[in-house]
mmCIF file of C-alpha atoms in Angstrom:
data_model
loop_
_atom_site.group_PDB
_atom_site.id
_atom_site.type_symbol
_atom_site.label_atom_id
_atom_site.label_comp_id
_atom_site.label_asym_id
_atom_site.label_seq_id
_atom_site.Cartn_x
_atom_site.Cartn_y
_atom_site.Cartn_z
ATOM 1 C CA MET A 28 -60.928 -50.802 62.057
ATOM 2 C CA CYS A 29 -63.481 -48.169 63.006
ATOM 3 C CA CYS A 30 -62.465 -45.029 65.404
ATOM 4 C CA SER A 31 -63.774 -45.429 68.410
ATOM 5 C CA GLY A 32 -64.189 -42.445 71.697
ATOM 6 C CA THR A 33 -65.858 -39.187 72.719
ATOM 7 C CA ALA A 34 -64.201 -37.616 70.723
ATOM 8 C CA VAL A 35 -65.797 -38.738 67.216
ATOM 9 C CA ALA A 36 -68.828 -39.455 69.237
ATOM 10 C CA ASN A 37 -71.638 -41.505 66.712
ATOM 11 C CA SER A 38 -69.594 -39.728 62.845
ATOM 12 C CA CYS A 39 -67.712 -42.696 63.332
ATOM 13 C CA ASP A 40 -67.711 -44.560 59.693
ATOM 14 C CA SER A 41 -64.523 -46.625 58.060
ATOM 15 C CA ARG A 42 -66.429 -46.745 54.719
ATOM 16 C CA PRO A 43 -65.925 -42.925 52.410
ATOM 17 C CA ALA A 44 -69.117 -40.919 52.402
ATOM 18 C CA MET A 45 -71.416 -40.322 49.240
ATOM 19 C CA VAL A 46 -71.633 -37.836 46.940
ATOM 20 C CA HIS A 47 -75.283 -37.804 46.184
ATOM 21 C CA ARG A 48 -77.155 -34.856 44.146
ATOM 22 C CA HIS A 49 -80.456 -33.923 45.042
ATOM 23 C CA ASP A 50 -83.581 -33.896 43.357
ATOM 24 C CA GLY A 51 -85.940 -30.580 44.626
ATOM 25 C CA PRO A 52 -89.072 -31.783 45.957
ATOM 26 C CA ASP A 53 -91.924 -33.512 43.279
ATOM 27 C CA ASP A 54 -93.975 -30.703 43.908
ATOM 28 C CA HIS A 55 -91.718 -28.124 42.695
ATOM 29 C CA ASP A 56 -90.879 -27.617 38.514
ATOM 30 C CA HIS A 57 -86.684 -26.673 39.563
ATOM 31 C CA GLU A 58 -84.503 -27.768 37.951
ATOM 32 C CA GLU A 59 -81.104 -28.366 39.617
ATOM 33 C CA PRO A 60 -78.942 -25.491 39.976
ATOM 34 C CA GLU A 61 -75.422 -25.870 38.593
ATOM 35 C CA PHE A 62 -73.074 -24.169 40.949
ATOM 36 C CA GLY A 63 -70.311 -22.081 39.353
ATOM 37 C CA PHE A 64 -69.907 -18.119 38.788
ATOM 38 C CA ASP A 65 -71.733 -19.164 34.906
ATOM 39 C CA ASP A 66 -72.663 -16.025 33.098
ATOM 40 C CA VAL A 67 -75.604 -14.931 34.727
ATOM 41 C CA PRO A 68 -77.469 -11.391 34.524
ATOM 42 C CA ALA A 69 -79.000 -10.307 37.493
ATOM 43 C CA PRO A 70 -82.704 -9.589 37.353
ATOM 44 C CA ASP A 71 -84.093 -6.170 39.574
ATOM 45 C CA GLU A 72 -85.666 -7.796 41.714
ATOM 46 C CA PRO A 73 -84.968 -11.008 43.415
ATOM 47 C CA ASP A 74 -87.158 -14.271 42.015
ATOM 48 C CA ASP A 75 -88.925 -16.052 44.959
ATOM 49 C CA ALA A 76 -90.332 -18.029 42.378
ATOM 50 C CA ASP A 77 -87.075 -19.130 41.471
ATOM 51 C CA ASP A 78 -86.202 -19.675 45.275
ATOM 52 C CA ALA A 79 -88.017 -23.689 45.902
ATOM 53 C CA THR A 80 -87.367 -24.985 49.336
ATOM 54 C CA ARG A 81 -85.014 -28.139 48.915
ATOM 55 C CA GLN A 82 -84.576 -30.825 52.160
ATOM 56 C CA HIS A 83 -80.468 -31.945 52.583
ATOM 57 C CA ASP A 84 -80.856 -34.655 55.541
ATOM 58 C CA GLY A 85 -84.063 -32.740 57.536
ATOM 59 C CA PHE A 86 -82.041 -29.398 56.906
ATOM 60 C CA GLN A 87 -84.424 -26.558 54.309
ATOM 61 C CA TYR A 88 -82.387 -24.457 52.492
ATOM 62 C CA SER A 89 -83.702 -22.157 49.656
ATOM 63 C CA GLY A 90 -82.123 -21.335 45.666
ATOM 64 C CA PRO A 91 -80.881 -20.280 44.550
ATOM 65 C CA SER A 92 -82.366 -18.089 42.047
ATOM 66 C CA ALA A 93 -80.968 -16.096 39.235
ATOM 67 C CA TYR A 94 -80.933 -12.787 41.579
ATOM 68 C CA ASP A 95 -78.538 -14.898 44.376
ATOM 69 C CA ILE A 96 -75.717 -16.216 41.778
ATOM 70 C CA ALA A 97 -75.835 -12.928 40.269
ATOM 71 C CA LEU A 98 -74.561 -11.162 43.773
ATOM 72 C CA SER A 99 -72.513 -14.240 44.307
ATOM 73 C CA GLU A 100 -70.517 -13.276 41.367
ATOM 74 C CA ARG A 101 -70.441 -9.476 41.609
ATOM 75 C CA ASP A 102 -69.425 -9.834 45.595
ATOM 76 C CA GLU A 103 -71.585 -6.767 46.434
ATOM 77 C CA PRO A 104 -71.011 -6.517 50.131
ATOM 78 C CA THR A 105 -74.584 -7.084 51.794
ATOM 79 C CA ASP A 106 -75.114 -7.893 55.523
ATOM 80 C CA ASP A 107 -77.602 -10.723 55.278
ATOM 81 C CA PRO A 108 -75.797 -14.070 55.017
ATOM 82 C CA GLY A 109 -78.614 -15.688 52.773
ATOM 83 C CA VAL A 110 -78.574 -12.586 50.178
ATOM 84 C CA GLY A 111 -75.888 -13.529 47.519
ATOM 85 C CA ILE A 112 -74.519 -17.122 48.952
ATOM 86 C CA ARG A 113 -77.332 -18.622 49.744
ATOM 87 C CA TRP A 114 -76.873 -21.518 47.066
ATOM 88 C CA LEU A 115 -73.588 -21.959 49.241
ATOM 89 C CA LYS A 116 -75.512 -22.126 52.467
ATOM 90 C CA SER A 117 -75.726 -25.745 52.562
ATOM 91 C CA ALA A 118 -73.832 -28.754 53.016
ATOM 92 C CA GLY A 119 -75.887 -30.410 49.656
ATOM 93 C CA ALA A 120 -74.488 -27.172 48.050
ATOM 94 C CA VAL A 121 -70.732 -28.468 48.829
ATOM 95 C CA LEU A 122 -71.849 -32.527 48.116
ATOM 96 C CA LEU A 123 -72.653 -30.994 44.385
ATOM 97 C CA ILE A 124 -69.853 -29.148 43.615
ATOM 98 C CA PHE A 125 -67.465 -31.920 44.851
ATOM 99 C CA ALA A 126 -69.831 -34.498 42.988
ATOM 100 C CA ALA A 127 -69.419 -32.231 39.441
ATOM 101 C CA LEU A 128 -65.393 -32.008 40.063
ATOM 102 C CA GLY A 129 -64.715 -35.435 40.676
ATOM 103 C CA LEU A 130 -62.652 -34.929 44.498
ATOM 104 C CA LEU A 131 -64.185 -37.494 46.960
ATOM 105 C CA MET A 132 -60.977 -38.960 47.837
ATOM 106 C CA SER A 133 -60.233 -36.836 50.858
ATOM 107 C CA LEU A 134 -62.678 -34.565 51.097
ATOM 108 C CA VAL A 135 -65.147 -36.885 52.571
ATOM 109 C CA GLY A 136 -62.932 -35.654 55.421
ATOM 110 C CA PRO A 137 -60.993 -37.938 58.376
ATOM 111 C CA LEU A 138 -63.468 -40.425 59.680
ATOM 112 C CA ALA A 139 -64.100 -41.941 56.309
ATOM 113 C CA PHE A 140 -60.231 -43.643 56.595
ATOM 114 C CA SER A 141 -59.239 -46.618 58.926
ATOM 115 C CA ARG A 142 -56.717 -45.829 61.912
ATOM 116 C CA ASP A 143 -56.448 -46.574 65.575
ATOM 117 C CA ASN A 144 -58.459 -45.209 68.468
ATOM 118 C CA ASP A 145 -54.841 -43.679 69.537
ATOM 119 C CA THR A 146 -54.268 -42.249 66.893
ATOM 120 C CA VAL A 147 -57.941 -40.930 65.923
ATOM 121 C CA ASN A 148 -57.963 -39.687 69.751
ATOM 122 C CA SER A 149 -54.889 -37.620 69.219
ATOM 123 C CA VAL A 150 -55.439 -36.086 65.810
ATOM 124 C CA PHE A 151 -59.121 -35.968 66.041
ATOM 125 C CA SER A 152 -61.277 -33.071 67.874
ATOM 126 C CA SER A 153 -65.544 -32.778 68.234
ATOM 127 C CA VAL A 154 -66.255 -29.126 68.622
ATOM 128 C CA ARG A 155 -68.841 -26.580 68.597
ATOM 129 C CA VAL A 156 -68.170 -23.302 66.752
ATOM 130 C CA ASN A 157 -69.417 -20.309 69.040
ATOM 131 C CA GLN A 158 -68.392 -17.887 66.582
ATOM 132 C CA VAL A 159 -66.388 -17.265 63.203
ATOM 133 C CA LEU A 160 -64.374 -14.437 62.232
ATOM 134 C CA ASP A 161 -63.831 -14.450 58.788
ATOM 135 C CA GLY A 162 -63.588 -16.973 56.254
ATOM 136 C CA ASN A 163 -61.205 -19.164 57.862
ATOM 137 C CA THR A 164 -60.367 -18.191 61.668
ATOM 138 C CA ILE A 165 -63.481 -19.541 64.280
ATOM 139 C CA VAL A 166 -63.555 -19.680 68.484
ATOM 140 C CA VAL A 167 -64.936 -22.938 69.822
ATOM 141 C CA THR A 168 -64.808 -24.396 72.782
ATOM 142 C CA LEU A 169 -62.267 -27.152 73.216
ATOM 143 C CA ASP A 170 -61.820 -29.043 76.763
ATOM 144 C CA GLU A 171 -64.173 -26.466 78.181
ATOM 145 C CA GLU A 172 -61.599 -23.193 77.173
ATOM 146 C CA LEU A 173 -62.181 -21.073 74.369
ATOM 147 C CA GLU A 174 -59.986 -21.847 71.771
ATOM 148 C CA THR A 175 -59.287 -19.165 68.432
ATOM 149 C CA VAL A 176 -58.989 -21.773 65.077
ATOM 150 C CA ARG A 177 -57.074 -21.142 61.701
ATOM 151 C CA TYR A 178 -57.710 -23.300 58.531
ATOM 152 C CA ILE A 179 -54.424 -24.642 56.819
ATOM 153 C CA GLY A 180 -53.946 -24.025 53.805
ATOM 154 C CA VAL A 181 -56.760 -21.446 52.990
ATOM 155 C CA SER A 182 -55.946 -17.317 52.426
ATOM 156 C CA VAL A 183 -59.144 -15.599 52.782
ATOM 157 C CA GLY A 184 -56.910 -11.792 52.330
ATOM 158 C CA VAL A 185 -58.279 -8.759 54.510
ATOM 159 C CA PRO A 186 -61.284 -6.903 55.458
ATOM 160 C CA GLY A 187 -61.857 -5.073 51.879
ATOM 161 C CA GLU A 188 -59.898 -7.435 49.550
ATOM 162 C CA SER A 189 -62.707 -9.049 46.900
ATOM 163 C CA PHE A 190 -64.534 -12.381 48.400
ATOM 164 C CA PHE A 191 -63.420 -11.524 52.390
ATOM 165 C CA ARG A 192 -66.632 -11.084 53.351
ATOM 166 C CA THR A 193 -68.378 -13.006 51.093
ATOM 167 C CA SER A 194 -65.759 -15.548 52.594
ATOM 168 C CA GLN A 195 -66.556 -14.683 55.551
ATOM 169 C CA LEU A 196 -70.324 -15.059 55.462
ATOM 170 C CA ALA A 197 -70.176 -18.192 53.588
ATOM 171 C CA ASN A 198 -67.946 -19.947 56.609
ATOM 172 C CA GLN A 199 -71.331 -18.862 59.022
ATOM 173 C CA SER A 200 -73.768 -20.254 57.520
ATOM 174 C CA TRP A 201 -71.808 -23.517 57.461
ATOM 175 C CA VAL A 202 -70.382 -23.983 60.323
ATOM 176 C CA GLU A 203 -71.342 -20.664 63.308
ATOM 177 C CA GLY A 204 -73.066 -22.890 65.721
ATOM 178 C CA GLU A 205 -72.527 -26.104 64.508
ATOM 179 C CA ILE A 206 -70.406 -29.093 65.887
ATOM 180 C CA VAL A 207 -67.351 -29.482 63.782
ATOM 181 C CA ILE A 208 -64.984 -32.419 63.444
ATOM 182 C CA MET A 209 -61.053 -31.170 63.388
ATOM 183 C CA GLU A 210 -58.598 -32.577 62.234
ATOM 184 C CA ARG A 211 -54.279 -31.704 63.678
ATOM 185 C CA ASP A 212 -51.202 -31.685 61.348
ATOM 186 C CA GLY A 213 -47.990 -31.172 61.790
ATOM 187 C CA ASP A 214 -48.085 -28.072 63.987
ATOM 188 C CA ASP A 215 -49.924 -27.626 66.885
ATOM 189 C CA ARG A 216 -50.220 -23.880 66.797
ATOM 190 C CA ASP A 217 -49.108 -20.842 64.429
ATOM 191 C CA ASP A 218 -47.280 -17.850 65.747
ATOM 192 C CA GLU A 219 -50.322 -15.709 67.114
ATOM 193 C CA GLY A 220 -51.127 -19.119 69.148
ATOM 194 C CA ARG A 221 -54.004 -20.150 66.601
ATOM 195 C CA LEU A 222 -55.056 -23.926 66.715
ATOM 196 C CA LEU A 223 -53.475 -24.909 63.046
ATOM 197 C CA ARG A 224 -56.102 -27.595 61.755
ATOM 198 C CA TYR A 225 -58.563 -29.558 58.943
ATOM 199 C CA VAL A 226 -62.572 -27.942 59.792
ATOM 200 C CA TYR A 227 -65.484 -30.593 58.841
ATOM 201 C CA VAL A 228 -68.549 -30.365 58.961
ATOM 202 C CA ASN A 229 -71.184 -32.928 57.805
ATOM 203 C CA ASN A 230 -67.629 -35.235 56.835
ATOM 204 C CA GLN A 231 -66.979 -32.173 54.445
ATOM 205 C CA MET A 232 -63.500 -29.839 54.871
ATOM 206 C CA VAL A 233 -64.001 -26.895 55.231
ATOM 207 C CA ASN A 234 -61.365 -25.280 53.476
ATOM 208 C CA ALA A 235 -61.053 -27.285 50.401
ATOM 209 C CA ALA A 236 -64.544 -26.386 49.727
ATOM 210 C CA LEU A 237 -63.572 -22.449 49.913
ATOM 211 C CA LEU A 238 -61.121 -22.754 47.656
ATOM 212 C CA ALA A 239 -63.110 -25.388 45.631
ATOM 213 C CA THR A 240 -66.133 -22.650 44.819
ATOM 214 C CA GLY A 241 -63.467 -19.587 44.646
ATOM 215 C CA LEU A 242 -63.157 -18.252 48.039
ATOM 216 C CA ALA A 243 -60.742 -18.222 48.963
ATOM 217 C CA ARG A 244 -56.467 -18.857 47.520
ATOM 218 C CA TYR A 245 -54.419 -21.379 48.416
ATOM 219 C CA ARG A 246 -51.427 -21.136 51.275
ATOM 220 C CA PRO A 247 -48.890 -23.814 51.202
ATOM 221 C CA ASP A 248 -47.891 -24.102 54.835
ATOM 222 C CA PRO A 249 -44.339 -26.696 55.148
ATOM 223 C CA SER A 250 -45.287 -27.823 58.281
ATOM 224 C CA ASN A 251 -49.142 -29.126 57.471
ATOM 225 C CA ARG A 252 -49.051 -31.041 53.966
ATOM 226 C CA ARG A 253 -51.152 -33.964 54.922
ATOM 227 C CA TYR A 254 -53.864 -32.937 52.010
ATOM 228 C CA ASN A 255 -51.816 -30.294 49.747
ATOM 229 C CA THR A 256 -52.367 -32.091 46.751
ATOM 230 C CA GLU A 257 -56.642 -32.491 47.306
ATOM 231 C CA LEU A 258 -56.349 -28.204 48.566
ATOM 232 C CA LEU A 259 -54.278 -27.525 45.277
ATOM 233 C CA ALA A 260 -56.956 -29.705 43.473
ATOM 234 C CA SER A 261 -60.377 -27.686 44.722
ATOM 235 C CA GLU A 262 -58.764 -24.545 44.435
ATOM 236 C CA ASN A 263 -57.200 -25.554 40.653
ATOM 237 C CA ALA A 264 -60.682 -26.111 39.626
ATOM 238 C CA ALA A 265 -61.957 -23.097 40.628
ATOM 239 C CA ARG A 266 -59.468 -21.050 38.769
ATOM 240 C CA SER A 267 -60.785 -23.339 35.673
ATOM 241 C CA ALA A 268 -64.285 -22.836 36.052
ATOM 242 C CA GLU A 269 -63.270 -19.548 36.402
ATOM 243 C CA ARG A 270 -64.918 -19.324 40.237
ATOM 244 C CA GLY A 271 -65.167 -15.942 42.264
ATOM 245 C CA ILE A 272 -62.175 -14.554 43.255
ATOM 246 C CA TRP A 273 -60.794 -16.267 39.658
ATOM 247 C CA ALA A 274 -63.142 -14.674 37.275
ATOM 248 C CA GLY A 275 -60.578 -13.793 34.268
ATOM 249 C CA ASP A 276 -57.596 -15.161 35.785
ATOM 250 C CA ASP A 277 -54.892 -16.854 32.865
ATOM 251 C CA THR A 278 -52.537 -17.495 35.554
ATOM 252 C CA PRO A 279 -50.669 -20.152 34.895
ATOM 253 C CA ARG A 280 -51.812 -23.190 37.514
ATOM 254 C CA ALA A 281 -49.238 -24.344 39.960
ATOM 255 C CA SER A 282 -48.746 -28.272 40.992
ATOM 256 C CA PRO A 283 -48.301 -29.623 44.303
ATOM 257 C CA ALA A 284 -45.083 -28.512 46.747
#
């Protein structure tokens, strides 16, 4: 039956979320871009004409232009979260990636599954993201306290490594200031006292989105295994398409633990 309770108020739906492609406005002559790290040459300067303003569930976003995609591919440093990752900015982009990969199952979010109320209230919580520390770590307000949250199954490396900064910018553009749903698995906290969670925004799993876009590596956690198969599938899809950190990688893909 459908869940209820203040922890997930107004977010519950017993039906799987639908994945839709979003067509641009009729007054823009602009085809839906392919979301991936294709061989797109960087123009000398941005082509604003390619940055059609689009609409997705009331949220306006721009791009991507060829310039944006090329910057993303090269992971060029930038202090502007709109430059180089505009193609990652909205949930619509993530929806398109998942549609292309066929990864609807379990990535549609926790509320697509029927659970009893007690289970929902103990496993899920609705919180606001106060700050994004890096690509897989956020600060939220939970029960009137600030808590640091680490994404389960995701490694973004350390500062200075390839795509560390880009993963942080993508994470900021997805969740900072947003209301998100957190899902607990086996262990509540890590050795540093951080909450361990799967995090969803607009009913999409951020953990999986980082892996599917090639901005993070899958890191198995023996105590938190609920979505091992789906997370590894997201990483393998990014590797097959040579997205992000996997560009030019020919290492054999792993199997679920």
